[in-house]
Short mmCIF file of C-alpha atoms (C1' of nucleotides) in Angstrom, two decimals:
data_model
loop_
_atom_site.label_atom_id
_atom_site.label_comp_id
_atom_site.label_asym_id
_atom_site.label_seq_id
_atom_site.Cartn_x
_atom_site.Cartn_y
_atom_site.Cartn_z
CA UNK L 1054 -82.29 172.73 -25.46
CA UNK L 1055 -81.78 168.99 -25.39
CA UNK L 1056 -80.74 167.42 -28.65
CA UNK L 1057 -83.57 165.43 -30.26
CA UNK L 1058 -81.69 162.13 -30.56
CA UNK L 1059 -81.17 161.96 -26.86
CA UNK L 1060 -84.73 162.65 -25.95
CA UNK L 1061 -85.89 159.05 -25.88
CA UNK L 1062 -82.91 156.81 -25.31
CA UNK L 1063 -84.33 153.65 -23.84
CA UNK L 1064 -83.57 153.35 -20.13
CA UNK L 1065 -82.18 149.84 -20.31
CA UNK L 1066 -79.70 149.34 -17.53
CA UNK L 1067 -79.39 150.91 -14.14
CA UNK L 1068 -76.83 153.68 -13.75
CA UNK L 1069 -76.44 154.07 -17.48
CA UNK L 1070 -75.03 157.27 -18.84
CA UNK L 1071 -77.67 159.22 -20.64
CA UNK L 1072 -75.52 160.58 -23.42
CA UNK L 1073 -73.39 158.18 -25.41
CA UNK L 1074 -73.01 160.05 -28.66
CA UNK L 1075 -74.98 158.53 -31.50
CA UNK L 1076 -75.07 159.66 -35.10
CA UNK L 1077 -78.82 159.12 -35.07
CA UNK L 1078 -78.94 157.97 -38.67
CA UNK L 1079 -80.95 155.19 -40.29
CA UNK L 1080 -77.92 153.76 -41.99
CA UNK L 1081 -76.13 150.53 -41.29
CA UNK L 1082 -72.74 152.15 -41.39
CA UNK L 1083 -73.63 154.91 -38.99
CA UNK L 1084 -75.36 152.47 -36.68
CA UNK L 1085 -72.40 150.12 -36.70
CA UNK L 1086 -70.12 153.02 -35.92
CA UNK L 1087 -72.40 154.01 -33.05
CA UNK L 1088 -71.22 150.77 -31.45
CA UNK L 1089 -67.73 150.44 -32.86
CA UNK L 1090 -66.56 153.92 -33.68
CA UNK L 1091 -64.95 154.94 -30.45
CA UNK L 1092 -61.23 154.80 -30.13
CA UNK L 1093 -59.76 151.36 -29.27
CA UNK L 1094 -63.00 149.46 -29.71
CA UNK L 1095 -62.16 147.76 -32.99
CA UNK L 1096 -58.65 147.01 -31.80
CA UNK L 1097 -60.02 145.20 -28.77
CA UNK L 1098 -62.18 143.15 -31.09
CA UNK L 1099 -59.18 142.47 -33.29
CA UNK L 1100 -57.23 141.11 -30.36
CA UNK L 1101 -60.10 138.99 -29.13
CA UNK L 1102 -60.61 137.49 -32.58
CA UNK L 1103 -57.57 135.28 -32.27
CA UNK L 1104 -58.34 134.00 -28.79
CA UNK L 1105 -60.08 134.99 -25.56
CA UNK L 1106 -57.85 137.16 -23.43
CA UNK L 1107 -57.60 138.56 -19.97
CA UNK L 1108 -57.71 142.17 -18.95
CA UNK L 1109 -53.98 142.37 -18.49
CA UNK L 1110 -53.26 140.63 -21.79
CA UNK L 1111 -55.30 143.27 -23.55
CA UNK L 1112 -53.57 146.00 -21.62
CA UNK L 1113 -50.22 144.68 -22.84
CA UNK L 1114 -51.37 144.35 -26.42
CA UNK L 1115 -52.80 147.86 -26.54
CA UNK L 1116 -50.05 150.17 -25.40
CA UNK L 1117 -51.39 153.59 -24.63
CA UNK L 1118 -54.93 152.62 -23.82
CA UNK L 1119 -55.00 153.44 -20.14
CA UNK L 1120 -56.63 151.18 -17.61
CA UNK L 1121 -59.84 153.12 -17.25
CA UNK L 1122 -60.52 153.20 -20.95
CA UNK L 1123 -59.96 149.49 -21.35
CA UNK L 1124 -62.35 148.80 -18.52
CA UNK L 1125 -64.88 151.20 -19.99
CA UNK L 1126 -64.66 149.72 -23.49
CA UNK L 1127 -65.00 146.18 -22.20
CA UNK L 1128 -68.09 147.11 -20.22
CA UNK L 1129 -69.62 148.83 -23.22
CA UNK L 1130 -68.84 145.92 -25.49
CA UNK L 1131 -70.37 143.57 -23.00
CA UNK L 1132 -73.55 145.60 -22.71
CA UNK L 1133 -73.68 145.86 -26.48
CA UNK L 1134 -73.51 142.10 -26.77
CA UNK L 1135 -70.21 141.84 -28.61
CA UNK L 1136 -68.05 140.59 -25.76
CA UNK L 1137 -68.71 138.14 -22.99
CA UNK L 1138 -66.89 137.96 -19.68
CA UNK L 1139 -66.24 134.42 -18.57
CA UNK L 1140 -64.82 133.00 -15.38
CA UNK L 1141 -62.41 130.19 -16.05
CA UNK L 1142 -61.53 127.97 -13.11
CA UNK L 1143 -57.87 126.98 -13.17
CA UNK L 1144 -56.25 124.75 -10.55
CA UNK L 1145 -54.81 127.64 -8.54
CA UNK L 1146 -57.34 130.40 -8.94
CA UNK L 1147 -60.25 131.57 -11.02
CA UNK L 1148 -59.42 133.83 -13.89
CA UNK L 1149 -61.65 136.10 -15.91
CA UNK L 1150 -61.34 136.12 -19.68
CA UNK L 1151 -63.07 138.26 -22.25
CA UNK L 1152 -64.24 136.55 -25.40
CA UNK L 1153 -66.24 137.57 -28.43
CA UNK L 1154 -69.87 136.63 -28.81
CA UNK L 1155 -71.09 135.47 -32.16
CA UNK L 1156 -71.94 139.05 -33.11
CA UNK L 1157 -68.43 140.05 -32.17
CA UNK L 1158 -66.84 137.30 -34.23
CA UNK L 1159 -69.06 138.29 -37.14
CA UNK L 1160 -67.01 141.46 -37.42
CA UNK L 1161 -64.09 139.54 -38.82
CA UNK L 1162 -64.96 140.26 -42.47
CA UNK L 1163 -65.00 143.97 -41.69
CA UNK L 1164 -61.52 143.74 -40.25
CA UNK L 1165 -60.34 141.65 -43.18
CA UNK L 1166 -61.41 144.35 -45.57
CA UNK L 1167 -59.63 146.98 -43.51
CA UNK L 1168 -56.43 144.93 -43.59
CA UNK L 1169 -56.70 144.38 -47.32
CA UNK L 1170 -57.24 148.06 -47.86
CA UNK L 1171 -54.15 148.87 -45.84
CA UNK L 1172 -52.04 146.56 -48.00
CA UNK L 1173 -52.98 148.31 -51.18
CA UNK L 1174 -53.36 151.87 -50.09
CA UNK L 1175 -51.12 152.65 -47.16
CA UNK L 1176 -47.41 153.30 -47.03
CA UNK L 1177 -45.22 150.70 -45.38
CA UNK L 1178 -45.40 150.94 -41.60
CA UNK L 1179 -42.84 152.88 -39.65
CA UNK L 1180 -39.96 150.88 -38.41
CA UNK L 1181 -40.56 151.74 -34.77
CA UNK L 1182 -44.18 150.61 -34.90
CA UNK L 1183 -45.02 147.87 -32.47
CA UNK L 1184 -45.92 144.46 -33.83
CA UNK L 1185 -47.66 141.41 -32.49
CA UNK L 1186 -47.70 137.99 -34.15
CA UNK L 1187 -51.40 137.67 -33.46
CA UNK L 1188 -52.11 140.59 -35.74
CA UNK L 1189 -50.13 138.83 -38.41
CA UNK L 1190 -52.24 135.72 -37.93
CA UNK L 1191 -55.28 137.87 -38.57
CA UNK L 1192 -53.62 139.18 -41.72
CA UNK L 1193 -53.05 135.59 -42.78
CA UNK L 1194 -56.72 134.87 -42.26
CA UNK L 1195 -57.54 137.89 -44.44
CA UNK L 1196 -55.63 136.16 -47.23
CA UNK L 1197 -57.47 132.89 -46.90
CA UNK L 1198 -59.12 131.88 -50.16
CA UNK L 1199 -61.92 129.47 -49.65
CA UNK L 1200 -61.96 128.24 -53.25
CA UNK L 1201 -58.29 127.35 -53.09
CA UNK L 1202 -58.91 125.41 -49.89
CA UNK L 1203 -61.72 123.29 -51.30
CA UNK L 1204 -60.91 119.64 -50.83
CA UNK L 1205 -57.77 120.34 -48.82
CA UNK L 1206 -57.49 118.97 -45.29
CA UNK L 1207 -54.16 119.62 -43.65
CA UNK L 1208 -52.64 121.84 -41.02
CA UNK L 1209 -49.75 124.24 -40.93
CA UNK L 1210 -47.56 125.45 -38.12
CA UNK L 1211 -46.43 129.05 -37.99
CA UNK L 1212 -43.50 129.99 -35.82
CA UNK L 1213 -43.45 133.75 -35.65
CA UNK L 1214 -40.61 135.09 -33.56
CA UNK L 1215 -40.76 132.93 -30.47
CA UNK L 1216 -44.47 132.20 -30.65
CA UNK L 1217 -46.13 129.22 -32.26
CA UNK L 1218 -49.49 129.18 -34.02
CA UNK L 1219 -51.40 126.73 -36.13
CA UNK L 1220 -53.79 126.92 -39.04
CA UNK L 1221 -56.02 123.97 -39.78
CA UNK L 1222 -57.53 123.95 -43.22
CA UNK L 1223 -60.46 121.68 -43.84
CA UNK L 1224 -62.28 121.79 -47.15
CA UNK L 1225 -62.90 125.49 -47.50
CA UNK L 1226 -62.58 126.49 -43.86
CA UNK L 1227 -59.69 127.57 -41.63
CA UNK L 1228 -59.28 127.53 -37.93
CA UNK L 1229 -56.30 129.31 -36.48
CA UNK L 1230 -55.09 129.33 -32.93
CA UNK L 1231 -52.20 129.56 -30.56
CA UNK L 1232 -49.95 126.61 -29.99
CA UNK L 1233 -48.44 123.99 -32.28
CA UNK L 1234 -50.28 122.07 -34.98
CA UNK L 1235 -51.01 118.39 -34.43
CA UNK L 1236 -49.45 117.05 -37.59
CA UNK L 1237 -48.29 119.95 -39.70
CA UNK L 1238 -47.81 119.51 -43.42
CA UNK L 1239 -45.72 122.68 -43.43
CA UNK L 1240 -43.77 124.48 -40.77
CA UNK L 1241 -43.09 128.13 -41.48
CA UNK L 1242 -40.60 130.18 -39.51
CA UNK L 1243 -40.10 133.93 -39.76
CA UNK L 1244 -39.93 136.96 -37.56
CA UNK L 1245 -43.08 138.98 -37.31
CA UNK L 1246 -41.87 141.86 -39.42
CA UNK L 1247 -40.97 139.56 -42.29
CA UNK L 1248 -44.19 137.63 -42.23
CA UNK L 1249 -46.37 140.70 -42.01
CA UNK L 1250 -44.50 142.21 -44.96
CA UNK L 1251 -45.05 139.01 -46.92
CA UNK L 1252 -48.74 139.06 -46.03
CA UNK L 1253 -49.01 142.64 -47.23
CA UNK L 1254 -47.28 141.71 -50.47
CA UNK L 1255 -44.34 144.00 -49.83
CA UNK L 1256 -41.73 141.28 -50.17
CA UNK L 1257 -41.77 138.15 -52.25
CA UNK L 1258 -41.42 134.69 -50.85
CA UNK L 1259 -38.34 133.58 -52.84
CA UNK L 1260 -36.61 136.79 -51.83
CA UNK L 1261 -37.40 136.25 -48.16
CA UNK L 1262 -36.15 132.68 -48.35
CA UNK L 1263 -32.88 133.61 -49.99
CA UNK L 1264 -32.41 136.35 -47.41
CA UNK L 1265 -32.78 133.77 -44.72
CA UNK L 1266 -35.71 135.68 -43.28
CA UNK L 1267 -38.20 132.93 -44.08
CA UNK L 1268 -37.74 129.25 -43.45
CA UNK L 1269 -40.05 126.52 -44.72
CA UNK L 1270 -40.22 122.86 -43.82
CA UNK L 1271 -42.42 120.35 -45.58
CA UNK L 1272 -43.05 118.77 -48.95
CA UNK L 1273 -42.98 121.01 -51.97
CA UNK L 1274 -46.57 120.20 -52.82
CA UNK L 1275 -47.82 121.16 -49.37
CA UNK L 1276 -45.82 124.38 -49.41
CA UNK L 1277 -47.32 125.29 -52.75
CA UNK L 1278 -50.79 124.51 -51.46
CA UNK L 1279 -50.19 126.67 -48.42
CA UNK L 1280 -49.25 129.68 -50.47
CA UNK L 1281 -52.06 129.10 -52.90
CA UNK L 1282 -54.61 128.97 -50.10
CA UNK L 1283 -53.22 132.02 -48.31
CA UNK L 1284 -52.72 134.19 -51.31
CA UNK L 1285 -54.21 137.46 -52.29
CA UNK L 1286 -57.38 138.13 -54.22
CA UNK L 1287 -60.33 137.39 -51.96
CA UNK L 1288 -61.94 140.80 -52.29
CA UNK L 1289 -65.51 140.31 -53.54
CA UNK L 1290 -66.32 143.82 -54.79
CA UNK L 1291 -64.86 145.36 -57.92
CA UNK I 1295 -41.46 162.40 -21.02
CA UNK I 1296 -42.51 162.51 -24.66
CA UNK I 1297 -44.21 159.43 -26.01
CA UNK I 1298 -42.03 157.45 -28.38
CA UNK I 1299 -44.50 157.41 -31.28
CA UNK I 1300 -44.53 161.15 -31.52
CA UNK I 1301 -40.78 161.53 -31.36
CA UNK I 1302 -40.18 161.24 -35.10
CA UNK I 1303 -43.37 162.17 -36.91
CA UNK I 1304 -42.27 163.28 -40.34
CA UNK I 1305 -42.52 167.05 -40.75
CA UNK I 1306 -44.46 166.89 -44.01
CA UNK I 1307 -46.54 169.98 -44.43
CA UNK I 1308 -46.11 173.48 -43.13
CA UNK I 1309 -48.21 174.43 -40.11
CA UNK I 1310 -49.09 170.82 -39.41
CA UNK I 1311 -50.08 169.78 -35.95
CA UNK I 1312 -47.37 167.66 -34.44
CA UNK I 1313 -49.56 165.19 -32.66
CA UNK I 1314 -52.36 163.53 -34.56
CA UNK I 1315 -52.96 160.50 -32.39
CA UNK I 1316 -51.66 157.32 -33.90
CA UNK I 1317 -51.91 153.84 -32.48
CA UNK I 1318 -48.32 153.24 -33.54
CA UNK I 1319 -48.91 149.60 -34.35
CA UNK I 1320 -47.60 147.50 -37.23
CA UNK I 1321 -51.06 146.21 -38.06
CA UNK I 1322 -53.19 146.97 -41.05
CA UNK I 1323 -56.28 147.50 -38.96
CA UNK I 1324 -54.62 149.91 -36.59
CA UNK I 1325 -52.99 151.77 -39.44
CA UNK I 1326 -56.24 152.03 -41.33
CA UNK I 1327 -57.91 153.37 -38.22
CA UNK I 1328 -55.13 155.91 -37.85
CA UNK I 1329 -56.55 157.45 -41.00
CA UNK I 1330 -60.21 156.59 -40.70
CA UNK I 1331 -60.95 156.19 -37.03
CA UNK I 1332 -61.92 159.70 -36.07
CA UNK I 1333 -65.51 160.58 -35.71
CA UNK I 1334 -67.35 161.43 -38.98
CA UNK I 1335 -64.53 160.35 -41.27
CA UNK I 1336 -66.09 157.14 -42.53
CA UNK I 1337 -69.47 158.81 -42.86
CA UNK I 1338 -67.98 161.44 -45.13
CA UNK I 1339 -66.51 158.69 -47.25
CA UNK I 1340 -69.86 156.93 -47.28
CA UNK I 1341 -71.57 160.04 -48.61
CA UNK I 1342 -68.91 160.65 -51.24
CA UNK I 1343 -69.13 157.07 -52.48
CA UNK I 1344 -72.41 157.70 -54.23
CA UNK I 1345 -71.36 160.92 -55.92
CA UNK I 1346 -69.04 163.90 -55.49
CA UNK I 1347 -70.57 166.50 -53.22
CA UNK I 1348 -70.09 170.03 -52.12
CA UNK I 1349 -69.27 171.26 -48.68
CA UNK I 1350 -72.83 172.32 -48.00
CA UNK I 1351 -74.29 169.07 -49.30
CA UNK I 1352 -72.14 167.20 -46.83
CA UNK I 1353 -73.13 169.56 -44.06
CA UNK I 1354 -76.78 168.79 -44.78
CA UNK I 1355 -76.22 165.06 -44.93
CA UNK I 1356 -74.31 164.96 -41.66
CA UNK I 1357 -76.46 166.68 -39.08
CA UNK I 1358 -74.51 167.47 -35.99
CA UNK I 1359 -71.08 167.64 -37.51
CA UNK I 1360 -70.39 171.33 -37.08
CA UNK I 1361 -68.82 173.41 -39.77
CA UNK I 1362 -65.33 173.43 -38.36
CA UNK I 1363 -65.15 169.66 -38.02
CA UNK I 1364 -66.33 169.07 -41.57
CA UNK I 1365 -63.70 171.45 -42.88
CA UNK I 1366 -61.08 169.79 -40.72
CA UNK I 1367 -62.00 166.27 -41.81
CA UNK I 1368 -62.04 167.22 -45.46
CA UNK I 1369 -58.60 168.75 -45.17
CA UNK I 1370 -57.26 165.70 -43.41
CA UNK I 1371 -58.79 163.36 -45.97
CA UNK I 1372 -57.29 165.42 -48.73
CA UNK I 1373 -53.82 165.35 -47.21
CA UNK I 1374 -54.20 161.64 -46.64
CA UNK I 1375 -55.00 161.11 -50.27
CA UNK I 1376 -58.53 159.81 -49.90
CA UNK I 1377 -60.41 162.86 -51.09
CA UNK I 1378 -59.74 165.31 -53.87
CA UNK I 1379 -61.06 168.84 -54.11
CA UNK I 1380 -62.09 169.78 -57.59
CA UNK I 1381 -63.24 173.04 -59.06
CA UNK I 1382 -66.12 172.56 -61.43
CA UNK I 1383 -66.89 175.45 -63.73
CA UNK I 1384 -70.63 175.91 -64.18
CA UNK I 1385 -72.17 178.61 -66.36
CA UNK I 1386 -72.86 180.98 -63.47
CA UNK I 1387 -69.99 180.38 -61.11
CA UNK I 1388 -67.26 177.95 -60.20
CA UNK I 1389 -68.16 175.39 -57.63
CA UNK I 1390 -65.93 173.21 -55.52
CA UNK I 1391 -66.79 169.55 -55.13
CA UNK I 1392 -65.14 166.93 -53.00
CA UNK I 1393 -64.69 163.52 -54.56
CA UNK I 1394 -63.01 160.30 -53.57
CA UNK I 1395 -59.67 159.31 -54.97
CA UNK I 1396 -59.13 155.73 -56.00
CA UNK I 1397 -57.90 154.92 -52.49
CA UNK I 1398 -61.04 156.44 -51.09
CA UNK I 1399 -63.30 154.48 -53.40
CA UNK I 1400 -61.40 151.33 -52.47
CA UNK I 1401 -62.96 151.58 -49.03
CA UNK I 1402 -66.32 150.53 -50.39
CA UNK I 1403 -65.87 146.83 -49.46
CA UNK I 1404 -65.15 147.85 -45.89
CA UNK I 1405 -68.38 149.81 -45.74
CA UNK I 1406 -70.28 146.97 -47.36
CA UNK I 1407 -69.15 144.61 -44.65
CA UNK I 1408 -70.20 147.09 -41.98
CA UNK I 1409 -73.64 147.38 -43.54
CA UNK I 1410 -74.01 143.63 -43.79
CA UNK I 1411 -72.97 143.27 -40.19
CA UNK I 1412 -75.59 145.79 -39.12
CA UNK I 1413 -78.31 143.83 -40.92
CA UNK I 1414 -77.58 140.68 -39.04
CA UNK I 1415 -76.51 141.92 -35.67
CA UNK I 1416 -78.16 145.22 -34.85
CA UNK I 1417 -81.65 145.95 -33.69
CA UNK I 1418 -83.97 147.75 -36.10
CA UNK I 1419 -83.21 151.47 -36.22
CA UNK I 1420 -85.14 153.91 -34.10
CA UNK I 1421 -88.06 155.46 -35.78
CA UNK I 1422 -86.83 159.00 -35.33
CA UNK I 1423 -83.49 158.25 -36.95
CA UNK I 1424 -82.74 160.34 -39.98
CA UNK I 1425 -82.59 158.61 -43.35
CA UNK I 1426 -81.16 159.44 -46.75
CA UNK I 1427 -81.89 157.57 -49.98
CA UNK I 1428 -78.22 157.64 -50.90
CA UNK I 1429 -77.42 155.49 -47.90
CA UNK I 1430 -80.01 153.05 -49.13
CA UNK I 1431 -78.35 152.99 -52.54
CA UNK I 1432 -75.14 152.03 -50.79
CA UNK I 1433 -77.01 149.26 -48.98
CA UNK I 1434 -78.30 148.08 -52.34
CA UNK I 1435 -74.73 147.96 -53.61
CA UNK I 1436 -73.78 145.90 -50.58
CA UNK I 1437 -76.31 143.33 -51.75
CA UNK I 1438 -74.98 143.15 -55.28
CA UNK I 1439 -73.98 139.61 -56.23
CA UNK I 1440 -71.53 139.52 -59.05
CA UNK I 1441 -72.22 135.88 -59.93
CA UNK I 1442 -75.93 136.55 -60.30
CA UNK I 1443 -75.17 139.48 -62.58
CA UNK I 1444 -72.95 137.53 -64.95
CA UNK I 1445 -74.25 137.85 -68.49
CA UNK I 1446 -76.92 140.38 -67.52
CA UNK I 1447 -76.90 143.80 -69.15
CA UNK I 1448 -79.81 145.99 -68.18
CA UNK I 1449 -80.57 148.95 -66.02
CA UNK I 1450 -83.00 149.65 -63.24
CA UNK I 1451 -84.57 152.84 -61.98
CA UNK I 1452 -85.08 153.39 -58.29
CA UNK I 1453 -87.49 156.04 -57.13
CA UNK I 1454 -86.93 156.48 -53.43
CA UNK I 1455 -89.21 159.06 -51.91
CA UNK I 1456 -88.93 161.93 -54.32
CA UNK I 1457 -85.45 161.13 -55.56
CA UNK I 1458 -84.52 159.08 -58.59
CA UNK I 1459 -81.49 156.83 -58.95
CA UNK I 1460 -80.32 154.29 -61.44
CA UNK I 1461 -78.37 151.06 -61.34
CA UNK I 1462 -76.76 149.79 -64.51
CA UNK I 1463 -75.79 146.15 -64.42
CA UNK I 1464 -73.36 144.96 -67.05
CA UNK I 1465 -72.03 141.42 -66.90
CA UNK I 1466 -70.91 141.22 -63.30
CA UNK I 1467 -70.53 144.93 -62.60
CA UNK I 1468 -72.88 147.64 -61.31
CA UNK I 1469 -72.76 151.35 -61.65
CA UNK I 1470 -75.17 153.37 -59.58
CA UNK I 1471 -75.84 157.05 -59.72
CA UNK I 1472 -78.29 159.85 -59.28
CA UNK I 1473 -80.85 160.56 -61.91
CA UNK I 1474 -83.09 158.36 -64.06
CA UNK I 1475 -81.97 155.28 -65.97
CA UNK I 1476 -81.75 155.48 -69.74
CA UNK I 1477 -83.94 152.52 -70.59
CA UNK I 1478 -84.92 150.81 -67.36
CA UNK I 1479 -85.99 147.19 -67.39
CA UNK I 1480 -87.55 147.71 -63.97
CA UNK I 1481 -88.79 150.76 -62.16
CA UNK I 1482 -88.97 150.42 -58.39
CA UNK I 1483 -90.81 152.87 -56.20
CA UNK I 1484 -90.75 152.95 -52.41
CA UNK I 1485 -90.14 155.34 -49.60
CA UNK I 1486 -86.71 155.24 -48.07
CA UNK I 1487 -87.75 153.55 -44.87
CA UNK I 1488 -89.40 150.71 -46.74
CA UNK I 1489 -86.54 150.13 -49.13
CA UNK I 1490 -83.91 150.20 -46.42
CA UNK I 1491 -85.92 147.70 -44.41
CA UNK I 1492 -86.15 145.46 -47.46
CA UNK I 1493 -82.42 145.76 -48.01
CA UNK I 1494 -81.78 144.79 -44.42
CA UNK I 1495 -84.08 141.81 -44.78
CA UNK I 1496 -86.51 143.05 -42.16
CA UNK I 1497 -89.53 142.94 -44.45
CA UNK I 1498 -90.28 140.67 -47.36
CA UNK I 1499 -90.94 141.88 -50.85
CA UNK I 1500 -94.42 140.33 -51.32
CA UNK I 1501 -95.46 141.81 -48.00
CA UNK I 1502 -94.23 145.26 -48.98
CA UNK I 1503 -96.04 145.03 -52.32
CA UNK I 1504 -99.34 143.98 -50.78
CA UNK I 1505 -99.00 146.78 -48.23
CA UNK I 1506 -98.64 149.21 -51.07
CA UNK I 1507 -95.28 150.29 -49.74
CA UNK I 1508 -93.39 148.93 -52.73
CA UNK I 1509 -94.33 149.38 -56.37
CA UNK I 1510 -92.67 147.58 -59.26
CA UNK I 1511 -92.96 148.20 -62.98
CA UNK I 1512 -91.47 145.95 -65.62
CA UNK I 1513 -91.55 142.44 -66.96
CA UNK I 1514 -91.72 139.63 -64.48
CA UNK I 1515 -88.46 138.16 -65.72
CA UNK I 1516 -86.60 141.43 -65.26
CA UNK I 1517 -88.05 141.93 -61.80
CA UNK I 1518 -86.92 138.46 -60.80
CA UNK I 1519 -83.45 139.15 -62.18
CA UNK I 1520 -83.27 142.38 -60.24
CA UNK I 1521 -84.02 140.70 -56.94
CA UNK I 1522 -81.71 137.82 -57.72
CA UNK I 1523 -78.82 140.20 -58.45
CA UNK I 1524 -79.47 142.37 -55.40
CA UNK I 1525 -80.05 139.65 -52.92
CA UNK I 1526 -78.20 138.66 -49.82
CA UNK I 1527 -75.30 136.31 -49.44
CA UNK I 1528 -72.23 138.03 -50.84
CA UNK I 1529 -70.15 137.72 -47.68
CA UNK I 1530 -66.95 135.86 -48.55
CA UNK I 1531 -65.83 134.79 -45.08
CA UNK I 1532 -67.45 132.07 -43.05
"C1'" DC K 92 -74.55 182.55 -50.00
"C1'" DG K 93 -70.50 178.90 -49.84
"C1'" DG K 94 -66.44 177.84 -47.32
"C1'" DC K 95 -64.29 178.05 -43.87
"C1'" DA K 96 -61.79 180.15 -39.04
"C1'" DT K 97 -62.44 181.35 -34.10
"C1'" DC K 98 -64.15 180.98 -29.57
"C1'" DC K 99 -65.99 178.37 -25.84
"C1'" DA K 100 -68.77 174.76 -23.19
"C1'" DT K 101 -68.79 169.60 -23.01
"C1'" DT K 102 -67.02 165.04 -23.75
"C1'" DT K 103 -63.46 161.87 -24.47
"C1'" DT K 104 -59.00 160.60 -23.87
"C1'" DG K 105 -54.45 159.58 -21.64
"C1'" DA K 106 -51.62 159.02 -17.70
"C1'" DT K 107 -50.99 158.09 -13.15
"C1'" DA K 108 -52.19 156.90 -8.52
"C1'" DC K 109 -54.64 154.02 -5.72
"C1'" DT K 110 -57.54 149.77 -3.95
"C1'" DG K 111 -59.56 145.00 -3.00
"C1'" DC U 1389 -54.26 140.79 -11.27
"C1'" DA U 1390 -58.19 143.54 -12.25
"C1'" DG U 1391 -59.83 147.11 -12.07
"C1'" DT U 1392 -61.48 152.64 -9.72
"C1'" DA U 1393 -60.56 157.33 -8.96
"C1'" DT U 1394 -58.64 161.47 -10.34
"C1'" DC U 1395 -57.13 165.06 -13.20
"C1'" DA U 1396 -54.93 167.33 -17.24
"C1'" DA U 1397 -54.94 167.44 -22.25
"C1'" DA U 1398 -57.22 166.83 -26.51
"C1'" DA U 1399 -61.29 166.27 -29.41
"C1'" DT U 1400 -65.94 167.51 -30.31
"C1'" DG U 1401 -70.40 170.37 -30.86
"C1'" DG U 1402 -72.44 174.65 -31.40
"C1'" DA U 1403 -72.56 179.47 -32.22
"C1'" DT U 1404 -70.89 183.07 -34.48
"C1'" DG U 1405 -67.82 185.91 -37.48
"C1'" DC U 1406 -65.34 186.78 -41.67
"C1'" DC U 1407 -64.49 187.22 -46.60
"C1'" DG U 1408 -64.73 186.61 -51.56
#
DNA sequence: CGGCATCCATTTTGATACTG
DNA sequence: CAGTATCAAAATGGATGCCG
């Protein structure tokens, strides 16, 4: 006997599988998870949130995923309208990058809440866990407090391990990205483990500085602003 | 060759499986998904958010889960510290209920963001999808705006289909639950499909009233307050 | 009955090999 | 580099059985 939910799945595409498992519930959470609940999906979105990436970049950033699964997830995400595949013409050859659509980018608040939850309610990560500075940038964004950034317009440079990122704050908004900042008011240097521990609130800034694990360059006022803007508290619900 | 992540999983319990799949990443999102990413897990938490429930209640609310999986998920959630099993002594017999721990309840903002995302970025649900008024109550909570509730202290009664719920607003906080409100300033009556569509912003309130799909009792001022408090906008990120 | 444990058919997944 | 193809291992879904 065929299950009722599958009976009338709309025949949208061509050689579409008939049975992607759906919860079949009239509930925003269940319906979101119908699209996002499979393994790896949200992690792909996480990695694309920082910048568009190529297939092989994603493969590197997601150890264990397996080439077929990555291809499958990207196709699904594309059909679901969360990811777009774009051909970028470089001098030598044309490259394909995957980038988030607006719907995909709109998942950032969901991921912020997950990160915040992990800070408060999970044990510290295992030492052998793999890190990536881009994930730490996302954690930084989860600490962004719009109110504290009102009226501020300056940029910060973050040197995490051997990679350089920037955060441009402009009156209640942030934009983060790879590469150096144009005219940074603060330059922050730390290894990824240190900075992610600071973001999670597991170590204090003065402690990290005196340990030599965190280095800061810039005027005192700007440094204070930076830490006020990227400080904890943003959670809206009680 | 054994995978590195599995090499040193702490031998916590007794007959614990060695290999629950972990992403093995130093990233709050990945680590949260290590605990929450399996199928059904977040839906169980969703259902427990409204009120503690028994095994068979959950089985009813989650069609398709299968008895073994529900038992498995509940055990996992208990070991992970998100769910607590409690024996409640009733006159006739002792009953076991599952309830969220504080860490479990702390996931509510994550679920709110998922619901909000679904409103904006998903197509309307299929007509044959199964609904449950409790999910609609959660959607209502996702619309709660603390600022609009500042200084307000009154309660509302929601009659969804044949079930009755209450929402008590008290100066920037809400408490929702099953059963009637003590002294409701507003009584709202609608079927679940209507109210969930209103919550998602798919139909307007005046339209629903003139269709006879939504009924409101109470003073005009209180009704306006209700819809101001439970209105859209709460998303903190840009 | 409520609360699982067991068995088995399907799906998903992980890992590797292979191709344009 | 950007994927398919293939196949073994694990997770899931469904039915059924057990036990206070």
